[in-house]
Amino acid sequence: MNENNLIPTEIRLSKDRASLTLRYDADEKPLSAEFLRVYSPSAEVRGHGVGQEVLQTGKASVTVADLEPVGNYALKITFSDGHNSGLYDWAYLHKLAHGYDALWADYLRRMELAGASRIPSPDDLNAEPKSGHTCGSGGCDSNGTKVV
């Protein structure tokens, strides 16, 4: 696949910050903040090797706190729970967007097997999020849509 086909032609952050929509030409791919958070490319989530992944629980109410372009190759997403490590490069975002159904089903299956919940625990809700920008260096338009 041509590398340019991996780059979305448009990136929109919903007004409620609960989803990010990636457009690939005429094809729109909405991705929830929860999905992006549980599939973060960070070592904290993915581990440092096969079998070291950490199942992310209690992320159902996570939103995008900040969204920043990184050069011409990635996005840095800061979430409302303070998680902000790991860069979402274009190839990884394309993989998430086009593999959403299978990846989400796999996540739900792993949650069920672990007896875990997507709903945050009281401890999760009381935790102080890390500070972040309000809408990234690109700003938001009047509809709350992120401008990247």
GROMACS .gro file of N, CA and C in nm:
model
  444
    1MET      N    1   0.084  -0.119   0.000
    1MET     CA    2   0.000   0.000   0.000
    1MET      C    3   0.088   0.124   0.000
    2ASN      N    4   0.050   0.222  -0.078
    2ASN     CA    5   0.120   0.349  -0.086
    2ASN      C    6   0.114   0.419   0.050
    3GLU      N    7   0.228   0.471   0.095
    3GLU     CA    8   0.235   0.535   0.226
    3GLU      C    9   0.136   0.651   0.239
    4ASN      N   10   0.112   0.724   0.129
    4ASN     CA   11   0.017   0.835   0.132
    4ASN      C   12  -0.125   0.789   0.157
    5ASN      N   13  -0.159   0.664   0.121
    5ASN     CA   14  -0.292   0.610   0.147
    5ASN      C   15  -0.316   0.585   0.295
    6LEU      N   16  -0.210   0.584   0.375
    6LEU     CA   17  -0.223   0.561   0.518
    6LEU      C   18  -0.256   0.690   0.594
    7ILE      N   19  -0.238   0.803   0.530
    7ILE     CA   20  -0.259   0.932   0.595
    7ILE      C   21  -0.404   0.975   0.575
    8PRO      N   22  -0.476   0.999   0.686
    8PRO     CA   23  -0.615   1.044   0.671
    8PRO      C   24  -0.620   1.181   0.602
    9THR      N   25  -0.724   1.201   0.522
    9THR     CA   26  -0.742   1.329   0.454
    9THR      C   27  -0.808   1.431   0.546
   10GLU      N   28  -0.868   1.383   0.655
   10GLU     CA   29  -0.931   1.470   0.754
   10GLU      C   30  -0.932   1.399   0.888
   11ILE      N   31  -0.915   1.478   0.994
   11ILE     CA   32  -0.921   1.426   1.131
   11ILE      C   33  -1.014   1.518   1.208
   12ARG      N   34  -1.121   1.461   1.266
   12ARG     CA   35  -1.218   1.542   1.341
   12ARG      C   36  -1.235   1.488   1.482
   13LEU      N   37  -1.224   1.575   1.577
   13LEU     CA   38  -1.251   1.542   1.717
   13LEU      C   39  -1.394   1.587   1.745
   14SER      N   40  -1.476   1.495   1.797
   14SER     CA   41  -1.615   1.530   1.824
   14SER      C   42  -1.624   1.638   1.932
   15LYS      N   43  -1.732   1.711   1.932
   15LYS     CA   44  -1.751   1.820   2.027
   15LYS      C   45  -1.744   1.770   2.171
   16ASP      N   46  -1.796   1.650   2.197
   16ASP     CA   47  -1.792   1.595   2.333
   16ASP      C   48  -1.661   1.523   2.364
   17ARG      N   49  -1.571   1.521   2.264
   17ARG     CA   50  -1.437   1.463   2.278
   17ARG      C   51  -1.438   1.312   2.300
   18ALA      N   52  -1.551   1.248   2.273
   18ALA     CA   53  -1.564   1.104   2.296
   18ALA      C   54  -1.522   1.022   2.174
   19SER      N   55  -1.499   1.089   2.060
   19SER     CA   56  -1.457   1.013   1.942
   19SER      C   57  -1.374   1.099   1.849
   20LEU      N   58  -1.296   1.028   1.770
   20LEU     CA   59  -1.212   1.088   1.668
   20LEU      C   60  -1.252   1.022   1.537
   21THR      N   61  -1.282   1.102   1.436
   21THR     CA   62  -1.319   1.046   1.307
   21THR      C   63  -1.205   1.071   1.209
   22LEU      N   64  -1.162   0.963   1.147
   22LEU     CA   65  -1.057   0.970   1.045
   22LEU      C   66  -1.124   0.950   0.910
   23ARG      N   67  -1.093   1.037   0.816
   23ARG     CA   68  -1.147   1.023   0.680
   23ARG      C   69  -1.032   0.982   0.589
   24TYR      N   70  -1.058   0.877   0.514
   24TYR     CA   71  -0.967   0.830   0.410
   24TYR      C   72  -1.043   0.844   0.280
   25ASP      N   73  -1.018   0.952   0.208
   25ASP     CA   74  -1.095   0.990   0.090
   25ASP      C   75  -1.243   0.996   0.129
   26ALA      N   76  -1.330   0.913   0.071
   26ALA     CA   77  -1.473   0.919   0.102
   26ALA      C   78  -1.512   0.828   0.219
   27ASP      N   79  -1.418   0.757   0.274
   27ASP     CA   80  -1.444   0.658   0.379
   27ASP      C   81  -1.417   0.718   0.517
   28GLU      N   82  -1.522   0.735   0.598
   28GLU     CA   83  -1.506   0.787   0.734
   28GLU      C   84  -1.498   0.674   0.834
   29LYS      N   85  -1.404   0.684   0.927
   29LYS     CA   86  -1.382   0.582   1.029
   29LYS      C   87  -1.389   0.647   1.167
   30PRO      N   88  -1.506   0.640   1.234
   30PRO     CA   89  -1.513   0.694   1.370
   30PRO      C   90  -1.450   0.596   1.470
   31LEU      N   91  -1.367   0.648   1.559
   31LEU     CA   92  -1.302   0.567   1.661
   31LEU      C   93  -1.329   0.630   1.797
   32SER      N   94  -1.384   0.553   1.888
   32SER     CA   95  -1.413   0.608   2.020
   32SER      C   96  -1.283   0.635   2.095
   33ALA      N   97  -1.288   0.730   2.186
   33ALA     CA   98  -1.171   0.758   2.271
   33ALA      C   99  -1.135   0.634   2.351
   34GLU      N  100  -1.235   0.561   2.397
   34GLU     CA  101  -1.208   0.438   2.472
   34GLU      C  102  -1.127   0.340   2.386
   35PHE      N  103  -1.168   0.319   2.262
   35PHE     CA  104  -1.098   0.228   2.172
   35PHE      C  105  -0.953   0.274   2.152
   36LEU      N  106  -0.935   0.402   2.123
   36LEU     CA  107  -0.800   0.455   2.104
   36LEU      C  108  -0.716   0.439   2.231
   37ARG      N  109  -0.778   0.458   2.346
   37ARG     CA  110  -0.705   0.447   2.473
   37ARG      C  111  -0.663   0.304   2.501
   38VAL      N  112  -0.753   0.208   2.480
   38VAL     CA  113  -0.719   0.068   2.513
   38VAL      C  114  -0.623   0.008   2.411
   39TYR      N  115  -0.613   0.070   2.295
   39TYR     CA  116  -0.516   0.026   2.194
   39TYR      C  117  -0.402   0.127   2.178
   40SER      N  118  -0.371   0.199   2.285
   40SER     CA  119  -0.260   0.293   2.282
   40SER      C  120  -0.131   0.221   2.241
   41PRO      N  121  -0.051   0.287   2.159
   41PRO     CA  122   0.075   0.226   2.118
   41PRO      C  123   0.185   0.237   2.224
   42SER      N  124   0.153   0.286   2.342
   42SER     CA  125   0.255   0.304   2.445
   42SER      C  126   0.304   0.171   2.502
   43ALA      N  127   0.424   0.173   2.555
   43ALA     CA  128   0.479   0.054   2.622
   43ALA      C  129   0.397   0.021   2.746
   44GLU      N  130   0.337   0.121   2.808
   44GLU     CA  131   0.252   0.099   2.926
   44GLU      C  132   0.134   0.006   2.893
   45VAL      N  133   0.085   0.013   2.771
   45VAL     CA  134  -0.028  -0.068   2.727
   45VAL      C  135   0.019  -0.193   2.652
   46ARG      N  136   0.110  -0.174   2.558
   46ARG     CA  137   0.155  -0.284   2.471
   46ARG      C  138   0.265  -0.369   2.532
   47GLY      N  139   0.331  -0.317   2.636
   47GLY     CA  140   0.445  -0.388   2.693
   47GLY      C  141   0.567  -0.371   2.605
   48HIS      N  142   0.670  -0.444   2.640
   48HIS     CA  143   0.796  -0.434   2.565
   48HIS      C  144   0.820  -0.556   2.478
   49GLY      N  145   0.720  -0.641   2.464
   49GLY     CA  146   0.733  -0.759   2.381
   49GLY      C  147   0.603  -0.837   2.380
   50VAL      N  148   0.599  -0.939   2.296
   50VAL     CA  149   0.481  -1.023   2.282
   50VAL      C  150   0.448  -1.087   2.417
   51GLY      N  151   0.320  -1.082   2.452
   51GLY     CA  152   0.276  -1.142   2.578
   51GLY      C  153   0.287  -1.049   2.697
   52GLN      N  154   0.336  -0.928   2.677
   52GLN     CA  155   0.350  -0.833   2.788
   52GLN      C  156   0.244  -0.724   2.785
   53GLU      N  157   0.143  -0.741   2.700
   53GLU     CA  158   0.037  -0.642   2.690
   53GLU      C  159  -0.038  -0.632   2.823
   54VAL      N  160  -0.086  -0.513   2.854
   54VAL     CA  161  -0.160  -0.489   2.978
   54VAL      C  162  -0.304  -0.455   2.941
   55LEU      N  163  -0.398  -0.540   2.983
   55LEU     CA  164  -0.539  -0.517   2.954
   55LEU      C  165  -0.584  -0.388   3.023
   56GLN      N  166  -0.641  -0.298   2.946
   56GLN     CA  167  -0.687  -0.169   2.998
   56GLN      C  168  -0.834  -0.181   3.039
   57THR      N  169  -0.861  -0.157   3.164
   57THR     CA  170  -0.996  -0.170   3.218
   57THR      C  171  -1.047  -0.034   3.264
   58GLY      N  172  -1.179  -0.022   3.276
   58GLY     CA  173  -1.239   0.099   3.330
   58GLY      C  174  -1.224   0.222   3.243
   59LYS      N  175  -1.217   0.206   3.113
   59LYS     CA  176  -1.191   0.320   3.023
   59LYS      C  177  -1.314   0.366   2.945
   60ALA      N  178  -1.432   0.318   2.980
   60ALA     CA  179  -1.553   0.350   2.903
   60ALA      C  180  -1.582   0.500   2.896
   61SER      N  181  -1.547   0.575   2.998
   61SER     CA  182  -1.580   0.718   2.999
   61SER      C  183  -1.463   0.808   2.961
   62VAL      N  184  -1.354   0.751   2.915
   62VAL     CA  185  -1.238   0.830   2.876
   62VAL      C  186  -1.271   0.916   2.754
   63THR      N  187  -1.219   1.036   2.753
   63THR     CA  188  -1.234   1.126   2.639
   63THR      C  189  -1.095   1.174   2.595
   64VAL      N  190  -1.091   1.243   2.483
   64VAL     CA  191  -0.966   1.300   2.434
   64VAL      C  192  -0.952   1.439   2.496
   65ALA      N  193  -0.848   1.457   2.575
   65ALA     CA  194  -0.823   1.586   2.639
   65ALA      C  195  -0.741   1.677   2.548
   66ASP      N  196  -0.655   1.618   2.466
   66ASP     CA  197  -0.568   1.697   2.379
   66ASP      C  198  -0.527   1.613   2.260
   67LEU      N  199  -0.506   1.678   2.150
   67LEU     CA  200  -0.469   1.612   2.026
   67LEU      C  201  -0.367   1.701   1.956
   68GLU      N  202  -0.248   1.648   1.932
   68GLU     CA  203  -0.142   1.727   1.871
   68GLU      C  204  -0.075   1.652   1.758
   69PRO      N  205  -0.052   1.718   1.644
   69PRO     CA  206   0.026   1.654   1.539
   69PRO      C  207   0.171   1.645   1.582
   70VAL      N  208   0.239   1.539   1.542
   70VAL     CA  209   0.381   1.522   1.569
   70VAL      C  210   0.449   1.513   1.432
   71GLY      N  211   0.517   1.619   1.395
   71GLY     CA  212   0.578   1.623   1.263
   71GLY      C  213   0.475   1.594   1.156
   72ASN      N  214   0.515   1.518   1.057
   72ASN     CA  215   0.425   1.478   0.949
   72ASN      C  216   0.393   1.330   0.955
   73TYR      N  217   0.413   1.269   1.073
   73TYR     CA  218   0.401   1.124   1.077
   73TYR      C  219   0.310   1.067   1.185
   74ALA      N  220   0.260   1.149   1.278
   74ALA     CA  221   0.185   1.089   1.388
   74ALA      C  222   0.098   1.192   1.460
   75LEU      N  223   0.014   1.139   1.550
   75LEU     CA  224  -0.064   1.220   1.644
   75LEU      C  225  -0.025   1.179   1.784
   76LYS      N  226  -0.021   1.276   1.872
   76LYS     CA  227  -0.005   1.249   2.015
   76LYS      C  228  -0.141   1.279   2.077
   77ILE      N  229  -0.198   1.178   2.141
   77ILE     CA  230  -0.330   1.193   2.202
   77ILE      C  231  -0.313   1.189   2.354
   78THR      N  232  -0.368   1.289   2.420
   78THR     CA  233  -0.374   1.290   2.565
   78THR      C  234  -0.519   1.262   2.602
   79PHE      N  235  -0.537   1.167   2.693
   79PHE     CA  236  -0.671   1.126   2.733
   79PHE      C  237  -0.708   1.186   2.868
   80SER      N  238  -0.837   1.188   2.896
   80SER     CA  239  -0.888   1.249   3.019
   80SER      C  240  -0.839   1.178   3.145
   81ASP      N  241  -0.791   1.054   3.132
   81ASP     CA  242  -0.736   0.985   3.249
   81ASP      C  243  -0.588   1.016   3.268
   82GLY      N  244  -0.535   1.108   3.186
   82GLY     CA  245  -0.397   1.150   3.198
   82GLY      C  246  -0.299   1.073   3.111
   83HIS      N  247  -0.342   0.963   3.052
   83HIS     CA  248  -0.251   0.885   2.968
   83HIS      C  249  -0.213   0.968   2.846
   84ASN      N  250  -0.083   0.979   2.820
   84ASN     CA  251  -0.039   1.059   2.706
   84ASN      C  252   0.090   1.008   2.643
   85SER      N  253   0.124   0.884   2.669
   85SER     CA  254   0.246   0.830   2.609
   85SER      C  255   0.212   0.742   2.490
   86GLY      N  256   0.302   0.736   2.397
   86GLY     CA  257   0.281   0.659   2.275
   86GLY      C  258   0.233   0.749   2.164
   87LEU      N  259   0.294   0.736   2.049
   87LEU     CA  260   0.255   0.814   1.933
   87LEU      C  261   0.177   0.727   1.836
   88TYR      N  262   0.067   0.779   1.789
   88TYR     CA  263  -0.018   0.710   1.693
   88TYR      C  264   0.028   0.749   1.553
   89ASP      N  265   0.120   0.671   1.496
   89ASP     CA  266   0.166   0.706   1.361
   89ASP      C  267   0.057   0.670   1.261
   90TRP      N  268   0.071   0.721   1.138
   90TRP     CA  269  -0.035   0.705   1.039
   90TRP      C  270  -0.064   0.559   1.010
   91ALA      N  271   0.038   0.476   1.002
   91ALA     CA  272   0.017   0.334   0.973
   91ALA      C  273  -0.062   0.267   1.086
   92TYR      N  274  -0.031   0.302   1.211
   92TYR     CA  275  -0.102   0.242   1.324
   92TYR      C  276  -0.247   0.289   1.328
   93LEU      N  277  -0.270   0.418   1.304
   93LEU     CA  278  -0.408   0.469   1.300
   93LEU      C  279  -0.488   0.403   1.188
   94HIS      N  280  -0.425   0.383   1.074
   94HIS     CA  281  -0.491   0.316   0.962
   94HIS      C  282  -0.529   0.174   1.001
   95LYS      N  283  -0.438   0.105   1.068
   95LYS     CA  284  -0.464  -0.032   1.115
   95LYS      C  285  -0.581  -0.034   1.213
   96LEU      N  286  -0.584   0.061   1.306
   96LEU     CA  287  -0.694   0.068   1.403
   96LEU      C  288  -0.826   0.098   1.332
   97ALA      N  289  -0.823   0.194   1.241
   97ALA     CA  290  -0.946   0.236   1.172
   97ALA      C  291  -1.003   0.125   1.085
   98HIS      N  292  -0.918   0.056   1.012
   98HIS     CA  293  -0.965  -0.046   0.919
   98HIS      C  294  -0.981  -0.184   0.983
   99GLY      N  295  -0.928  -0.201   1.103
   99GLY     CA  296  -0.943  -0.328   1.174
   99GLY      C  297  -1.032  -0.317   1.296
  100TYR      N  298  -1.106  -0.205   1.303
  100TYR     CA  299  -1.185  -0.175   1.423
  100TYR      C  300  -1.274  -0.292   1.469
  101ASP      N  301  -1.354  -0.348   1.381
  101ASP     CA  302  -1.451  -0.450   1.422
  101ASP      C  303  -1.382  -0.569   1.490
  102ALA      N  304  -1.278  -0.621   1.429
  102ALA     CA  305  -1.207  -0.736   1.486
  102ALA      C  306  -1.133  -0.699   1.614
  103LEU      N  307  -1.070  -0.581   1.614
  103LEU     CA  308  -0.995  -0.538   1.734
  103LEU      C  309  -1.088  -0.515   1.852
  104TRP      N  310  -1.203  -0.450   1.827
  104TRP     CA  311  -1.298  -0.424   1.936
  104TRP      C  312  -1.355  -0.555   1.991
  105ALA      N  313  -1.390  -0.647   1.902
  105ALA     CA  314  -1.443  -0.777   1.945
  105ALA      C  315  -1.338  -0.851   2.028
  106ASP      N  316  -1.212  -0.843   1.987
  106ASP     CA  317  -1.104  -0.909   2.062
  106ASP      C  318  -1.089  -0.846   2.200
  107TYR      N  319  -1.096  -0.714   2.208
  107TYR     CA  320  -1.086  -0.645   2.337
  107TYR      C  321  -1.200  -0.689   2.430
  108LEU      N  322  -1.321  -0.689   2.378
  108LEU     CA  323  -1.436  -0.730   2.460
  108LEU      C  324  -1.423  -0.875   2.507
  109ARG      N  325  -1.372  -0.961   2.421
  109ARG     CA  326  -1.350  -1.102   2.457
  109ARG      C  327  -1.246  -1.113   2.570
  110ARG      N  328  -1.137  -1.038   2.558
  110ARG     CA  329  -1.033  -1.042   2.662
  110ARG      C  330  -1.086  -0.985   2.794
  111MET      N  331  -1.170  -0.883   2.787
  111MET     CA  332  -1.229  -0.827   2.909
  111MET      C  333  -1.317  -0.931   2.977
  112GLU      N  334  -1.398  -1.000   2.897
  112GLU     CA  335  -1.487  -1.103   2.952
  112GLU      C  336  -1.406  -1.216   3.015
  113LEU      N  337  -1.304  -1.262   2.948
  113LEU     CA  338  -1.220  -1.370   3.001
  113LEU      C  339  -1.153  -1.329   3.132
  114ALA      N  340  -1.119  -1.203   3.144
  114ALA     CA  341  -1.052  -1.153   3.265
  114ALA      C  342  -1.152  -1.118   3.375
  115GLY      N  343  -1.282  -1.120   3.342
  115GLY     CA  344  -1.382  -1.080   3.440
  115GLY      C  345  -1.370  -0.932   3.474
  116ALA      N  346  -1.323  -0.855   3.378
  116ALA     CA  347  -1.299  -0.712   3.400
  116ALA      C  348  -1.414  -0.629   3.346
  117SER      N  349  -1.413  -0.501   3.379
  117SER     CA  350  -1.520  -0.411   3.338
  117SER      C  351  -1.465  -0.291   3.262
  118ARG      N  352  -1.545  -0.245   3.167
  118ARG     CA  353  -1.514  -0.121   3.096
  118ARG      C  354  -1.550   0.000   3.180
  119ILE      N  355  -1.637  -0.019   3.278
  119ILE     CA  356  -1.683   0.091   3.364
  119ILE      C  357  -1.574   0.124   3.466
  120PRO      N  358  -1.542   0.251   3.482
  120PRO     CA  359  -1.438   0.288   3.578
  120PRO      C  360  -1.478   0.255   3.721
  121SER      N  361  -1.380   0.214   3.799
  121SER     CA  362  -1.403   0.190   3.941
  121SER      C  363  -1.405   0.325   4.014
  122PRO      N  364  -1.453   0.329   4.139
  122PRO     CA  365  -1.449   0.454   4.214
  122PRO      C  366  -1.307   0.510   4.226
  123ASP      N  367  -1.207   0.422   4.237
  123ASP     CA  368  -1.068   0.469   4.243
  123ASP      C  369  -1.027   0.537   4.114
  124ASP      N  370  -1.070   0.481   3.999
  124ASP     CA  371  -1.040   0.542   3.870
  124ASP      C  372  -1.104   0.681   3.861
  125LEU      N  373  -1.227   0.692   3.908
  125LEU     CA  374  -1.300   0.819   3.899
  125LEU      C  375  -1.241   0.926   3.989
  126ASN      N  376  -1.182   0.886   4.100
  126ASN     CA  377  -1.125   0.982   4.195
  126ASN      C  378  -0.981   1.019   4.165
  127ALA      N  379  -0.918   0.949   4.072
  127ALA     CA  380  -0.779   0.977   4.039
  127ALA      C  381  -0.768   1.112   3.970
  128GLU      N  382  -0.663   1.184   4.001
  128GLU     CA  383  -0.638   1.313   3.938
  128GLU      C  384  -0.577   1.291   3.800
  129PRO      N  385  -0.639   1.343   3.695
  129PRO     CA  386  -0.578   1.330   3.563
  129PRO      C  387  -0.455   1.419   3.554
  130LYS      N  388  -0.362   1.381   3.467
  130LYS     CA  389  -0.247   1.465   3.440
  130LYS      C  390  -0.296   1.588   3.366
  131SER      N  391  -0.226   1.698   3.384
  131SER     CA  392  -0.269   1.820   3.314
  131SER      C  393  -0.234   1.809   3.167
  132GLY      N  394  -0.314   1.876   3.086
  132GLY     CA  395  -0.292   1.875   2.941
  132GLY      C  396  -0.353   1.999   2.881
  133HIS      N  397  -0.329   2.019   2.755
  133HIS     CA  398  -0.388   2.133   2.686
  133HIS      C  399  -0.536   2.106   2.664
  134THR      N  400  -0.607   2.208   2.629
  134THR     CA  401  -0.750   2.191   2.611
  134THR      C  402  -0.789   2.140   2.473
  135CYS      N  403  -0.715   2.176   2.371
  135CYS     CA  404  -0.752   2.127   2.238
  135CYS      C  405  -0.632   2.117   2.146
  136GLY      N  406  -0.514   2.115   2.201
  136GLY     CA  407  -0.394   2.099   2.119
  136GLY      C  408  -0.350   2.229   2.058
  137SER      N  409  -0.232   2.226   2.002
  137SER     CA  410  -0.172   2.348   1.947
  137SER      C  411  -0.245   2.397   1.822
  138GLY      N  412  -0.320   2.310   1.756
  138GLY     CA  413  -0.392   2.351   1.636
  138GLY      C  414  -0.523   2.421   1.667
  139GLY      N  415  -0.575   2.405   1.790
  139GLY     CA  416  -0.700   2.469   1.828
  139GLY      C  417  -0.823   2.395   1.780
  140CYS      N  418  -0.939   2.448   1.813
  140CYS     CA  419  -1.066   2.390   1.772
  140CYS      C  420  -1.144   2.496   1.697
  141ASP      N  421  -1.230   2.453   1.606
  141ASP     CA  422  -1.313   2.550   1.540
  141ASP      C  423  -1.437   2.578   1.626
  142SER      N  424  -1.530   2.657   1.579
  142SER     CA  425  -1.645   2.699   1.659
  142SER      C  426  -1.737   2.583   1.697
  143ASN      N  427  -1.727   2.471   1.627
  143ASN     CA  428  -1.808   2.354   1.660
  143ASN      C  429  -1.738   2.258   1.755
  144GLY      N  430  -1.618   2.295   1.800
  144GLY     CA  431  -1.543   2.207   1.886
  144GLY      C  432  -1.465   2.102   1.808
  145THR      N  433  -1.460   2.117   1.676
  145THR     CA  434  -1.387   2.021   1.593
  145THR      C  435  -1.240   2.058   1.595
  146LYS      N  436  -1.156   1.959   1.624
  146LYS     CA  437  -1.013   1.980   1.629
  146LYS      C  438  -0.962   2.013   1.491
  147VAL      N  439  -0.877   2.114   1.483
  147VAL     CA  440  -0.815   2.153   1.358
  147VAL      C  441  -0.669   2.110   1.364
  148VAL      N  442  -0.633   2.013   1.280
  148VAL     CA  443  -0.496   1.962   1.280
  148VAL      C  444  -0.428   2.004   1.152
   0.00000   0.00000   0.00000
